[in-house]
GROMACS .gro file of C-alpha atoms in nm:
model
  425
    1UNK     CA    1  -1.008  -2.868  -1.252
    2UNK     CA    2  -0.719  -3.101  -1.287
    3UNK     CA    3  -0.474  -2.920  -1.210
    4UNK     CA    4  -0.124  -3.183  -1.302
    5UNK     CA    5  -0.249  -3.110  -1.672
    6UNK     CA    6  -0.158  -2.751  -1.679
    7UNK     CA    7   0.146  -2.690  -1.899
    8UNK     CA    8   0.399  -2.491  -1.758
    9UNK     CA    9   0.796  -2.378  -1.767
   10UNK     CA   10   0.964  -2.188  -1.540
   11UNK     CA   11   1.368  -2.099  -1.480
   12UNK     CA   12   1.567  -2.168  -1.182
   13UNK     CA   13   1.916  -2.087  -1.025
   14UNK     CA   14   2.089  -2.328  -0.790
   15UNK     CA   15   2.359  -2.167  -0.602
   16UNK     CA   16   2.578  -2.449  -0.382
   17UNK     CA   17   2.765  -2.195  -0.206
   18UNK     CA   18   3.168  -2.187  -0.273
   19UNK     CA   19   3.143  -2.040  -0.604
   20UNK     CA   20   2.986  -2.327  -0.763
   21UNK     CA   21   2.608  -2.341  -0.907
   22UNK     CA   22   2.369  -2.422  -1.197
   23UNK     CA   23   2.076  -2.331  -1.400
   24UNK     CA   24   1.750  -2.565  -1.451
   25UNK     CA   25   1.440  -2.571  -1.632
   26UNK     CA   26   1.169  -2.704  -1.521
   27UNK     CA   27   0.871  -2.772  -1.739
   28UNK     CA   28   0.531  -2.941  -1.699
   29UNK     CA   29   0.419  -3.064  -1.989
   30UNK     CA   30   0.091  -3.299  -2.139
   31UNK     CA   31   0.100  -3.395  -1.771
   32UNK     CA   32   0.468  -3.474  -1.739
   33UNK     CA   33   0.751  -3.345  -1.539
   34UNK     CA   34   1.096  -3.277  -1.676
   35UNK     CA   35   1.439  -3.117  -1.563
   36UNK     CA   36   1.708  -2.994  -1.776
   37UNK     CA   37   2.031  -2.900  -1.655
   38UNK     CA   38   2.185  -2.627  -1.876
   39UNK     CA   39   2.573  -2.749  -1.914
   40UNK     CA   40   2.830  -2.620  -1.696
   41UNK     CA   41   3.130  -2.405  -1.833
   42UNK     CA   42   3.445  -2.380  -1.671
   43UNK     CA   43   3.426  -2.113  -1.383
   44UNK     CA   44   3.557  -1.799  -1.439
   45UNK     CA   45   3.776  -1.723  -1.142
   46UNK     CA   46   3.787  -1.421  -1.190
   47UNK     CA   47   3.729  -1.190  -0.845
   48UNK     CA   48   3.367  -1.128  -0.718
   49UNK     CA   49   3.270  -0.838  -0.894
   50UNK     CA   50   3.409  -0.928  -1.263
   51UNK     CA   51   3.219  -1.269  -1.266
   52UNK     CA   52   2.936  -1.352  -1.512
   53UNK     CA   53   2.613  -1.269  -1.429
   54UNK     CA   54   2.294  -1.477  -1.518
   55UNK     CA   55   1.994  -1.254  -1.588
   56UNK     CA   56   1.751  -1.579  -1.679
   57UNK     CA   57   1.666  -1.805  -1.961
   58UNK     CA   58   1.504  -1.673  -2.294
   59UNK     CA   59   1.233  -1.812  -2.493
   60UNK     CA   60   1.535  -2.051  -2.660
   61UNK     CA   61   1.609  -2.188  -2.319
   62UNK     CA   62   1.951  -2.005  -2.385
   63UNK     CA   63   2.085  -1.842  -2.004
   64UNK     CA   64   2.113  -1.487  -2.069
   65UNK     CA   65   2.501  -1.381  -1.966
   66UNK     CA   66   2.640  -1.039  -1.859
   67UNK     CA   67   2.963  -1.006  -1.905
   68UNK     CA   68   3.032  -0.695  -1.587
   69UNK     CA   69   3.314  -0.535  -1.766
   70UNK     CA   70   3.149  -0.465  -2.114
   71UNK     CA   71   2.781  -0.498  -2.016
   72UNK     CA   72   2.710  -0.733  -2.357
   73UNK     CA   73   2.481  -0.931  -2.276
   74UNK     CA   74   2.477  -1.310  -2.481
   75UNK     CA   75   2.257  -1.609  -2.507
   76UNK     CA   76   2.469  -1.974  -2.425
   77UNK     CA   77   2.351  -2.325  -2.380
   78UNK     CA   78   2.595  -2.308  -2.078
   79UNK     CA   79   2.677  -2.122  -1.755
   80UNK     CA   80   2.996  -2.089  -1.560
   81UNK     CA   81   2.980  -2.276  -1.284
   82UNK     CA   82   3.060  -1.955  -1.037
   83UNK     CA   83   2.838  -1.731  -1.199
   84UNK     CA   84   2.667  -1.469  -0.998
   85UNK     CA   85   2.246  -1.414  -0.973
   86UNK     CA   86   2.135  -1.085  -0.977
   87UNK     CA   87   1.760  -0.993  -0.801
   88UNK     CA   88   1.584  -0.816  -1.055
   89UNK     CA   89   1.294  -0.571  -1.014
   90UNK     CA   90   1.016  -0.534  -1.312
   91UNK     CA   91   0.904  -0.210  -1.369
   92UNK     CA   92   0.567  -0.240  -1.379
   93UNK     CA   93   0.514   0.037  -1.671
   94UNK     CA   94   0.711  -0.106  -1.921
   95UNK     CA   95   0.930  -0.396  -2.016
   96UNK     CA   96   1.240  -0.286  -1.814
   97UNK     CA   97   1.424  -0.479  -1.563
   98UNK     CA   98   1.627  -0.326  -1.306
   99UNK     CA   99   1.905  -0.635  -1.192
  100UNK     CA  100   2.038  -0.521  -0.834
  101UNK     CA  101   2.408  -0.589  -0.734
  102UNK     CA  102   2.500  -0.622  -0.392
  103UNK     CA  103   2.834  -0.554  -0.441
  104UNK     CA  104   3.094  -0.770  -0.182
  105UNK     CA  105   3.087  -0.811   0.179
  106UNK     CA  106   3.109  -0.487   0.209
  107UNK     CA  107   2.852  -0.396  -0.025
  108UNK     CA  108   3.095  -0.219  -0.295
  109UNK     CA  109   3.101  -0.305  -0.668
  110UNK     CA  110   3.507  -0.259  -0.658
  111UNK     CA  111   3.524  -0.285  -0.999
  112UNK     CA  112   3.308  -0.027  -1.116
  113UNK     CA  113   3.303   0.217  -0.790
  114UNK     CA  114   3.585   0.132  -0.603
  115UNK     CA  115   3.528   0.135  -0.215
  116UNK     CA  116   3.202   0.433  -0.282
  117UNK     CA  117   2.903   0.215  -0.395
  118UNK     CA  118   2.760  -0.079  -0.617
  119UNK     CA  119   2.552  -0.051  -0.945
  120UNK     CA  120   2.258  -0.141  -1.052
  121UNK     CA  121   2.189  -0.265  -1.411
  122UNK     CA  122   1.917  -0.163  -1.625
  123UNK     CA  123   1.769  -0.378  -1.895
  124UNK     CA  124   1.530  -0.392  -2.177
  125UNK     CA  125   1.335  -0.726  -2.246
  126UNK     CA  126   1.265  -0.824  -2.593
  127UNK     CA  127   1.105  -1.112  -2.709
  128UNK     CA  128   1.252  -1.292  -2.396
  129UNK     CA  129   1.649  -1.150  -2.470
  130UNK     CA  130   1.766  -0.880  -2.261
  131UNK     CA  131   1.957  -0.545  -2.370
  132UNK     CA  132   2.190  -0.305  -2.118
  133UNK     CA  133   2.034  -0.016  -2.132
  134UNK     CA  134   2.277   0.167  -1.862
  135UNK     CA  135   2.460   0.034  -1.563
  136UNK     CA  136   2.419   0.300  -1.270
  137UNK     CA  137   2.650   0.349  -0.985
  138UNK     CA  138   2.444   0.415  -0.669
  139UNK     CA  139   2.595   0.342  -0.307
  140UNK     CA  140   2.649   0.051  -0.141
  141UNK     CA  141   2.380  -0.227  -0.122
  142UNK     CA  142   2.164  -0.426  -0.069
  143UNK     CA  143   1.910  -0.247  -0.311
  144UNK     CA  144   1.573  -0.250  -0.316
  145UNK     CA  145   1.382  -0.066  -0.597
  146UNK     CA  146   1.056   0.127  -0.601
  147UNK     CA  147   0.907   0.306  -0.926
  148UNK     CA  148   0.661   0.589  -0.921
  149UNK     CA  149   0.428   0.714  -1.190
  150UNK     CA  150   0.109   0.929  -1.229
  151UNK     CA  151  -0.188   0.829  -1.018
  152UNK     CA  152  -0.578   0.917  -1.084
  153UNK     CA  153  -0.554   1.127  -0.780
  154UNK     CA  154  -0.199   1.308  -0.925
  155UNK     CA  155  -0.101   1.331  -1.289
  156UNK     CA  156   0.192   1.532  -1.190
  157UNK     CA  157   0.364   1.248  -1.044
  158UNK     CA  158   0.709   1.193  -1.250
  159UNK     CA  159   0.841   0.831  -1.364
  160UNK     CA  160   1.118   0.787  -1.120
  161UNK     CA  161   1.290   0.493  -0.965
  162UNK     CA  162   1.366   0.474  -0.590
  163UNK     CA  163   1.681   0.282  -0.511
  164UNK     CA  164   1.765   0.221  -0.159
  165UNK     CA  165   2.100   0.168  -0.009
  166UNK     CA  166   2.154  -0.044   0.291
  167UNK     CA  167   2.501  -0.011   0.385
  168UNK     CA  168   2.445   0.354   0.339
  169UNK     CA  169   2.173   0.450   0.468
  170UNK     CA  170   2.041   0.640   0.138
  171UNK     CA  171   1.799   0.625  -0.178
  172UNK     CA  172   1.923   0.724  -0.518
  173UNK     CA  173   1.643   0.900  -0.751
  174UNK     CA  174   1.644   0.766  -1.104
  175UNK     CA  175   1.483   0.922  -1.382
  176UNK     CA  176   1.262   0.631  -1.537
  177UNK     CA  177   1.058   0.821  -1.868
  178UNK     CA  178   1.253   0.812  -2.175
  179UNK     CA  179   1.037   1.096  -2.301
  180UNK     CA  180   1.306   1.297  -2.080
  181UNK     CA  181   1.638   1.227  -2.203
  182UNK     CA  182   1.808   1.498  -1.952
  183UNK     CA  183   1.713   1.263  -1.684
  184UNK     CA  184   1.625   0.922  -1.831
  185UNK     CA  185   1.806   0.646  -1.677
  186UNK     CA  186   2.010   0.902  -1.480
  187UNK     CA  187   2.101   0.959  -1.105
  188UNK     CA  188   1.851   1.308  -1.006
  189UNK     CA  189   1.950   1.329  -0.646
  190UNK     CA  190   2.006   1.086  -0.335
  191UNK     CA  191   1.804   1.109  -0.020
  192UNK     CA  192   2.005   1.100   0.354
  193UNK     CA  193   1.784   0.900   0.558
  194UNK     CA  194   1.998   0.957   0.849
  195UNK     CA  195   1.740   1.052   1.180
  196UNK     CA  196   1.929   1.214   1.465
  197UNK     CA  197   1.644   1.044   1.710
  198UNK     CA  198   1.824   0.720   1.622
  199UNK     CA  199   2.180   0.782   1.603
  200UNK     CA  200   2.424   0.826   1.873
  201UNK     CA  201   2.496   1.217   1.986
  202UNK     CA  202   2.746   1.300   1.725
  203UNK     CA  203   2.716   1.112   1.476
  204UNK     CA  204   2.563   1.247   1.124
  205UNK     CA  205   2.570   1.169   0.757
  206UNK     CA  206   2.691   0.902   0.529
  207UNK     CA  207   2.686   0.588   0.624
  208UNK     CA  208   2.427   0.554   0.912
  209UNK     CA  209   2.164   0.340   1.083
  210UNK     CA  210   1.879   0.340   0.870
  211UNK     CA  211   1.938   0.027   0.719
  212UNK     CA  212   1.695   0.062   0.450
  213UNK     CA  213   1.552  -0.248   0.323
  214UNK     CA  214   1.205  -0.290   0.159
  215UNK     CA  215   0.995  -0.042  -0.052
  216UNK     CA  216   0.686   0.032  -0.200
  217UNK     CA  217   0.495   0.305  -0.422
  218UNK     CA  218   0.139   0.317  -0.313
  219UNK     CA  219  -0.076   0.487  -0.623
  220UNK     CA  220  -0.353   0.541  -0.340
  221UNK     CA  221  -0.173   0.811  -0.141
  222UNK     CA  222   0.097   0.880  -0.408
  223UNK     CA  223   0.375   0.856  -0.157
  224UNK     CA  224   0.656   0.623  -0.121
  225UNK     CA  225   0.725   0.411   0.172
  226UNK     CA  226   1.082   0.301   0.278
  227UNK     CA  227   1.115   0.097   0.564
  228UNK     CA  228   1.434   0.195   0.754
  229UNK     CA  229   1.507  -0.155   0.925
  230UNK     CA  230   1.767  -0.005   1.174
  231UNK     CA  231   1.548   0.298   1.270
  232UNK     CA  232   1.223   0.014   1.370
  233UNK     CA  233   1.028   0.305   1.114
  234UNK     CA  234   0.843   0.340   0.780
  235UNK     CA  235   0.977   0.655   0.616
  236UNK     CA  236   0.663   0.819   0.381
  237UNK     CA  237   0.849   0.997   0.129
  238UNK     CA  238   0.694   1.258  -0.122
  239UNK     CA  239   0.838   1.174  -0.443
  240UNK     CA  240   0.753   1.498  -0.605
  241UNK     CA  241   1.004   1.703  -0.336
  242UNK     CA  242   1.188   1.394  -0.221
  243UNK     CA  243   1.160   1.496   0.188
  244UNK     CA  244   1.073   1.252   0.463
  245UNK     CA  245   0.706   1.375   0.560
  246UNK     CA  246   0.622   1.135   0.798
  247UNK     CA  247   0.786   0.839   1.006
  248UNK     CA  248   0.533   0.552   1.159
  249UNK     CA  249   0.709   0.335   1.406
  250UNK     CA  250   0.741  -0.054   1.270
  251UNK     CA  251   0.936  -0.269   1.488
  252UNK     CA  252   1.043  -0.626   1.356
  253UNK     CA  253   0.999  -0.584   1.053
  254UNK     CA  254   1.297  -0.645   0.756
  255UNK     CA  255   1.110  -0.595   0.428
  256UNK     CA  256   0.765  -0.459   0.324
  257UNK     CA  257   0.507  -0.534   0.063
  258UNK     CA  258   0.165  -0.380  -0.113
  259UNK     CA  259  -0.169  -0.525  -0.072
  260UNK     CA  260  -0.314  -0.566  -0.441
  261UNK     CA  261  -0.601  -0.259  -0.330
  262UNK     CA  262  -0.260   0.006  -0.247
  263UNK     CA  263  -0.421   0.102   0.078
  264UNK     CA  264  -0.179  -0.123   0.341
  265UNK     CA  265   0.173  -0.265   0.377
  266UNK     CA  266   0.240  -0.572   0.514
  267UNK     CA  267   0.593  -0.598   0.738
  268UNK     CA  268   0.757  -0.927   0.807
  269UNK     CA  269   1.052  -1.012   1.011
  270UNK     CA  270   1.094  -1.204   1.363
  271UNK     CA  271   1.236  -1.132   1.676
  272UNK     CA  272   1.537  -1.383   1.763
  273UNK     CA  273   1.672  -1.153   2.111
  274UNK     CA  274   1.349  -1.168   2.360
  275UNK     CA  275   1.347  -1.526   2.398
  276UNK     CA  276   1.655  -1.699   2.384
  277UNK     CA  277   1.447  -2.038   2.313
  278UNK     CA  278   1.221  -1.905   2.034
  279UNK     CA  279   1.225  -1.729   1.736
  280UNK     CA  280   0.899  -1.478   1.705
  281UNK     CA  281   0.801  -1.426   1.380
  282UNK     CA  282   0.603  -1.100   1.322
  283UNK     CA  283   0.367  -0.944   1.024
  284UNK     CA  284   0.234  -0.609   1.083
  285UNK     CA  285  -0.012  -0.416   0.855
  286UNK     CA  286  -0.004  -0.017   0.798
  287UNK     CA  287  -0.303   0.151   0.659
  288UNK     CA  288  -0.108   0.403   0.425
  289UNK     CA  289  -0.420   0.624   0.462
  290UNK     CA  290  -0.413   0.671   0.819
  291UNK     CA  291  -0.038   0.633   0.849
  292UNK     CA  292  -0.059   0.384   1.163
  293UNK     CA  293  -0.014   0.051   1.236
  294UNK     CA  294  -0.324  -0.191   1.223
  295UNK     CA  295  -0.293  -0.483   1.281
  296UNK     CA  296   0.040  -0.663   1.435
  297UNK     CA  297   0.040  -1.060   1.476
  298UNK     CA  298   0.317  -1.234   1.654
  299UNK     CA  299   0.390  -1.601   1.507
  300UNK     CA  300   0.632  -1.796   1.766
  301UNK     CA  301   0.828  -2.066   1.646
  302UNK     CA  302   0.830  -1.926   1.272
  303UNK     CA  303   1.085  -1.763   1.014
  304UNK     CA  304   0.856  -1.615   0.778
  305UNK     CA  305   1.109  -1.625   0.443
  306UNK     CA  306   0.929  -1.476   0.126
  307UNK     CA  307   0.587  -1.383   0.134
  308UNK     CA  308   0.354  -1.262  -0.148
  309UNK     CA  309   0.007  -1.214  -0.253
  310UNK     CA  310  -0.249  -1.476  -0.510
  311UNK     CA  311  -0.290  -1.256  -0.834
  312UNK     CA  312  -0.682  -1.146  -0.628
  313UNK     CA  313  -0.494  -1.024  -0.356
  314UNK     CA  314  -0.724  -1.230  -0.093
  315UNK     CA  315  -0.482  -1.473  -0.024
  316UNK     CA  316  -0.138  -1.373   0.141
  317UNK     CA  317   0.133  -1.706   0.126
  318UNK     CA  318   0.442  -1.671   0.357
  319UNK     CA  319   0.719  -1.958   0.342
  320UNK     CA  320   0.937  -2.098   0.651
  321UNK     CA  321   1.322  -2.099   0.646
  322UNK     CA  322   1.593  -2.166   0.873
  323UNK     CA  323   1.751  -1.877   1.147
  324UNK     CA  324   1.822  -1.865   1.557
  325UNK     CA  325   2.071  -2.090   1.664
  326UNK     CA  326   2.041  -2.376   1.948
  327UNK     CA  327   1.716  -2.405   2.109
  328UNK     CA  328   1.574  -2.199   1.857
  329UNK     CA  329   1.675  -2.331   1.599
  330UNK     CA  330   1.578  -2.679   1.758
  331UNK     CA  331   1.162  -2.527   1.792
  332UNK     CA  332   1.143  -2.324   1.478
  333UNK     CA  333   0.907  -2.453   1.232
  334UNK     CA  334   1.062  -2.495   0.902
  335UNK     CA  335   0.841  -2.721   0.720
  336UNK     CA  336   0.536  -2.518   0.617
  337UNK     CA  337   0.367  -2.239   0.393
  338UNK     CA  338   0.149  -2.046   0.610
  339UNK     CA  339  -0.143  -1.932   0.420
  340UNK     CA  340  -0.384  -1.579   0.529
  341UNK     CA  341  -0.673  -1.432   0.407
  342UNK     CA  342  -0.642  -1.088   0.343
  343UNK     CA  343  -1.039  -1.070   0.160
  344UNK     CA  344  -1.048  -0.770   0.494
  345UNK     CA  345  -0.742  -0.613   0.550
  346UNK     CA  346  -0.612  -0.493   0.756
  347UNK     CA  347  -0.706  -0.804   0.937
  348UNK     CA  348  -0.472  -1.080   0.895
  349UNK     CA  349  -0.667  -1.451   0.937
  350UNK     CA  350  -0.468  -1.697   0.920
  351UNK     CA  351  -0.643  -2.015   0.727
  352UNK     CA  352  -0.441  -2.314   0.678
  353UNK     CA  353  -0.067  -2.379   0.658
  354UNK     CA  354   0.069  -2.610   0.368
  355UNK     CA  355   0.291  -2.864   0.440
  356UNK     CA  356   0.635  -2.927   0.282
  357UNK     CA  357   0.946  -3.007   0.354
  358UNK     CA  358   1.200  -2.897   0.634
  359UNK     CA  359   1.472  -2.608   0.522
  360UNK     CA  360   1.812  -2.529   0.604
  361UNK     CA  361   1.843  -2.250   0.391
  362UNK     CA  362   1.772  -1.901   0.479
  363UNK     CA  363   1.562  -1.811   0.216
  364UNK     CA  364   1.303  -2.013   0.082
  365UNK     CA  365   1.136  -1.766  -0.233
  366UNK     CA  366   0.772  -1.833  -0.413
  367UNK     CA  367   0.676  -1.843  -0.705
  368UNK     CA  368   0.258  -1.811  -0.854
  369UNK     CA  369   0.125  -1.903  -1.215
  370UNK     CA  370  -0.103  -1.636  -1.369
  371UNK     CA  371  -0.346  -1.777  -1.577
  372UNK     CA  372  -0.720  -1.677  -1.739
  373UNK     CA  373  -0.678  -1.404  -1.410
  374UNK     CA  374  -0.619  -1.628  -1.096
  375UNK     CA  375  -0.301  -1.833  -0.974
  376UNK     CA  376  -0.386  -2.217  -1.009
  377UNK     CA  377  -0.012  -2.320  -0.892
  378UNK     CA  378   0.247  -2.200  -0.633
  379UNK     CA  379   0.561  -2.347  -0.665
  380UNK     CA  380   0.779  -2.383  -0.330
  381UNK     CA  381   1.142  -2.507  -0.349
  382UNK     CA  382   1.270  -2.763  -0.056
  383UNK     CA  383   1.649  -2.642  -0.137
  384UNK     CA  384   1.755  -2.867   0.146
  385UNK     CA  385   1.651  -3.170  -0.061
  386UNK     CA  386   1.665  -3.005  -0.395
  387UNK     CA  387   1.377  -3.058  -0.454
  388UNK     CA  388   1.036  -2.809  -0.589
  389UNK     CA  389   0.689  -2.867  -0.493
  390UNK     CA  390   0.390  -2.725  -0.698
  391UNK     CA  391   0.080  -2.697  -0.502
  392UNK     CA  392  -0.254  -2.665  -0.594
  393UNK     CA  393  -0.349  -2.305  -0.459
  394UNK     CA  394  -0.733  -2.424  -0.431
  395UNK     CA  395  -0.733  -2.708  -0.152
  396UNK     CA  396  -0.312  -2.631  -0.079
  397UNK     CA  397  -0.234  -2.996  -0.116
  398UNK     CA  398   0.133  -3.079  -0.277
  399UNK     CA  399   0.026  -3.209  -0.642
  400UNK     CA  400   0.391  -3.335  -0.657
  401UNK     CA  401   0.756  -3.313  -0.548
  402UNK     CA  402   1.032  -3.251  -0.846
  403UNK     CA  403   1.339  -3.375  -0.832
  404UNK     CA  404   1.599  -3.086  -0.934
  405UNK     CA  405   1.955  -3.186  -0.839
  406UNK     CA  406   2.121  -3.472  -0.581
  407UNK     CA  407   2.245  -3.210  -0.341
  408UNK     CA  408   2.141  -2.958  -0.062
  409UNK     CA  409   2.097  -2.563  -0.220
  410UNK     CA  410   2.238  -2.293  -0.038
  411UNK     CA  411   2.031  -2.024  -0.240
  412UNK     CA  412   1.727  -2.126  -0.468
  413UNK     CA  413   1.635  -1.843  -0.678
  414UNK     CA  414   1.358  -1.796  -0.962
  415UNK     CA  415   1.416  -1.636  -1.315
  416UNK     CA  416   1.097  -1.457  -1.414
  417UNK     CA  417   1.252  -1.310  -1.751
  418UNK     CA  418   1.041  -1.563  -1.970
  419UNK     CA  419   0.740  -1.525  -2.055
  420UNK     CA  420   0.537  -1.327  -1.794
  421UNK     CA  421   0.300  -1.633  -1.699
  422UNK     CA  422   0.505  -1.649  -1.304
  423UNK     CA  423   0.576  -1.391  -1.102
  424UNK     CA  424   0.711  -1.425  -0.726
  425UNK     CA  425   1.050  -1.372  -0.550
   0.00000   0.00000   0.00000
């Protein structure tokens, strides 16, 4: 199959750093290559929290605007230049979108909490536009988001949304079925993930050292499972009662993610204090069944960024980015996709590792065509050049290099609001 003469579009953010960015679109089509750059409206200046938000680009290659202080959202042919990007999480049960924001430095969304939290945005996609459904004030981020629904095994199982809170050291319960208007799209209860094992003598409460950051639902087991970064532990939560049943050790690890089947989480992060000349990268696979750690594979020399799963599932992708500092930073791979087959979890093989091209960003996300039920193209942005390279996910060769702006990209980050035919992070 040739794949150059797939047609394609996809949606892009291009922050510079310094309050300045952009918004691109990048379509493939009868085998050609194209980049338009939506114009660039005056910034707002306003402070951080009452800046314009960008949700993504609708079917009218209009950017979708949020204005933070009356929640109307409206479709432009422009975007101020120091407009903020939200992460959004899809619910997976309906055609909600749940936009996360960080809140400042110190994680706080001044403007609508003060000093006690940051929000997180709820929207409805139609036909590509988006609609505020409700903007919720949770605590203080970063936020990851979870959702939980009825499983073969349990029909009892509510639809709820699990909201972690890093700076905190909590998870806000959401009610997430409009058939209950009590609780729909409101805050049920907030879980303390403080553990005295981990804390100093003394200390108890709000904020702690959890650290939470990375979650899953797993409709296998039924449970959720929060990994509490500062705590070196995966928290398996019951979301019927909302207690802490069990806590499996995980060390270096920063996020988590579901293998297609529900039955294992992958962990990702890297150690940057045993060696002072290398970084250690690390992925680590639970069995959720057995609650215990399977499989743990140390990577030296390697940042693994974003990682995600090929729409079978047998095929786990994990991009290189930039971290460490002197010598480390000196040996640290940064140039390559590393590519595992996951056809036998919880073993990890890894099979080849792509090449592209070297990053000085932190973050360097991924993002996977769906099409007739397999992923044909990855796309993998170079933000250092500024530059995105689709790859052919069958022999992992780079089909081509795009072109996307004449200027290094402090944060590259993908708008899957269109039409459902990407998905990544």
């Amino acid at each position: 199959m040739d794949k150059s003469a797939i047609d394609w579009k996809i949606a892009c953010h291009l922050d510079y750093g310094n309050s300045e960015g952009e918004v691109v679109i990048v379509q493939h089509v009868g085998g050609k290559s194209s980049v338009t750059t939506l114009a660039a409206a005056p910034a707002k200046g306003a402070d951080f929290n009452r800046k314009s938000v960008f949700l993504g680009v609708n079917e009218r290659d209009e950017a979708l605007m949020m204005n933070p202080e009356t929640r109307k959202v409206t479709a432009s042919k422009s975007v101020e230049s120091d407009a903020r990007f939200y992460y959004a999480y899809r619910d997976p049960g309906s055609v909600r979108l749940w936009y996360s924001n960080d809140g400042d430095e110190n994680g706080n969304d001044t403007f609508n909490c003060g000093n006690n939290g940051a929000t997180v945005t709820v929207a409805s996609k139609t036909n590509g536009d988006c609609e505020v459904l409700e903007t919720l004030l949770v605590g203080r981020g970063h936020h990851v988001s979870a959702f939980t629904r009825p499983t073969p095994s349990n029909r009892h199982i509510p639809h709820r949304a699990f909201i972690s809170n890093l700076e905190d050291g909590t998870i806000s319960i959401v009610g997430n079925d409009p058939s209950d208007a009590i609780t729909f799209l409101k805050i049920i209860t907030t879980i303390n993930l403080f553990d005295p094992r981990f804390e100093k003598e003394g200390a108890e409460g709000v904020p702690n050292n959890a650290f939470p950051h990375g979650m899953e639902f797993s409709p296998v087991t039924g449970k959720v499972y929060n990994l509490n970064n500062g705590y070196n532990s995966v928290a398996v939560i019951d979301p019927m009662t909302f207690e802490v049943e069990n806590s499996v050790s995980m060390k270096v690890s920063s996020n988590l993610l579901l293998s297609r089947c529900g039955k294992f989480l992958i962990g990702k992060g890297a150690d940057r204090k045993a060696n002072p000349d290398h970084v250690m990268g690390r992925l680590s696979v639970m069995d959720v069944t057995k609650n215990e750690i399977s499989t743990v594979l140390d990577i030296q020399d390697f940042y693994p960024s974003v990682y995600r799963f090929n729409l079978a599932g047998d095929r786990l992708y994990v991009t290189s980015a930039a971290t460490g500092k002197g010598a480390q930073r000196d040996n640290l791979r940064d140039d390559i996709v590393q590519v595992y087959d996951t056809s036998n979890l919880p073993e990890l093989k890894l099979i080849d590792e792509i090449k592209v091209e070297p990053c000085n960003a932190s973050r360097r996300p991924i993002a996977f065509l769906q099409d007739n039920g397999g992923t044909p193209l990855i796309l993998v942005p170079n933000p250092t050049q500024g530059s995105l390279a689709v790859i052919d996910s069958d022999n992992h060769e780079v089909i081509k290099t795009i072109s996307l702006c004449d200027k290094s990209i402090d944060e590259f980050s993908f708008s899957f609001l269109g039409k459902p035919e990407f998905y990544g992070a």
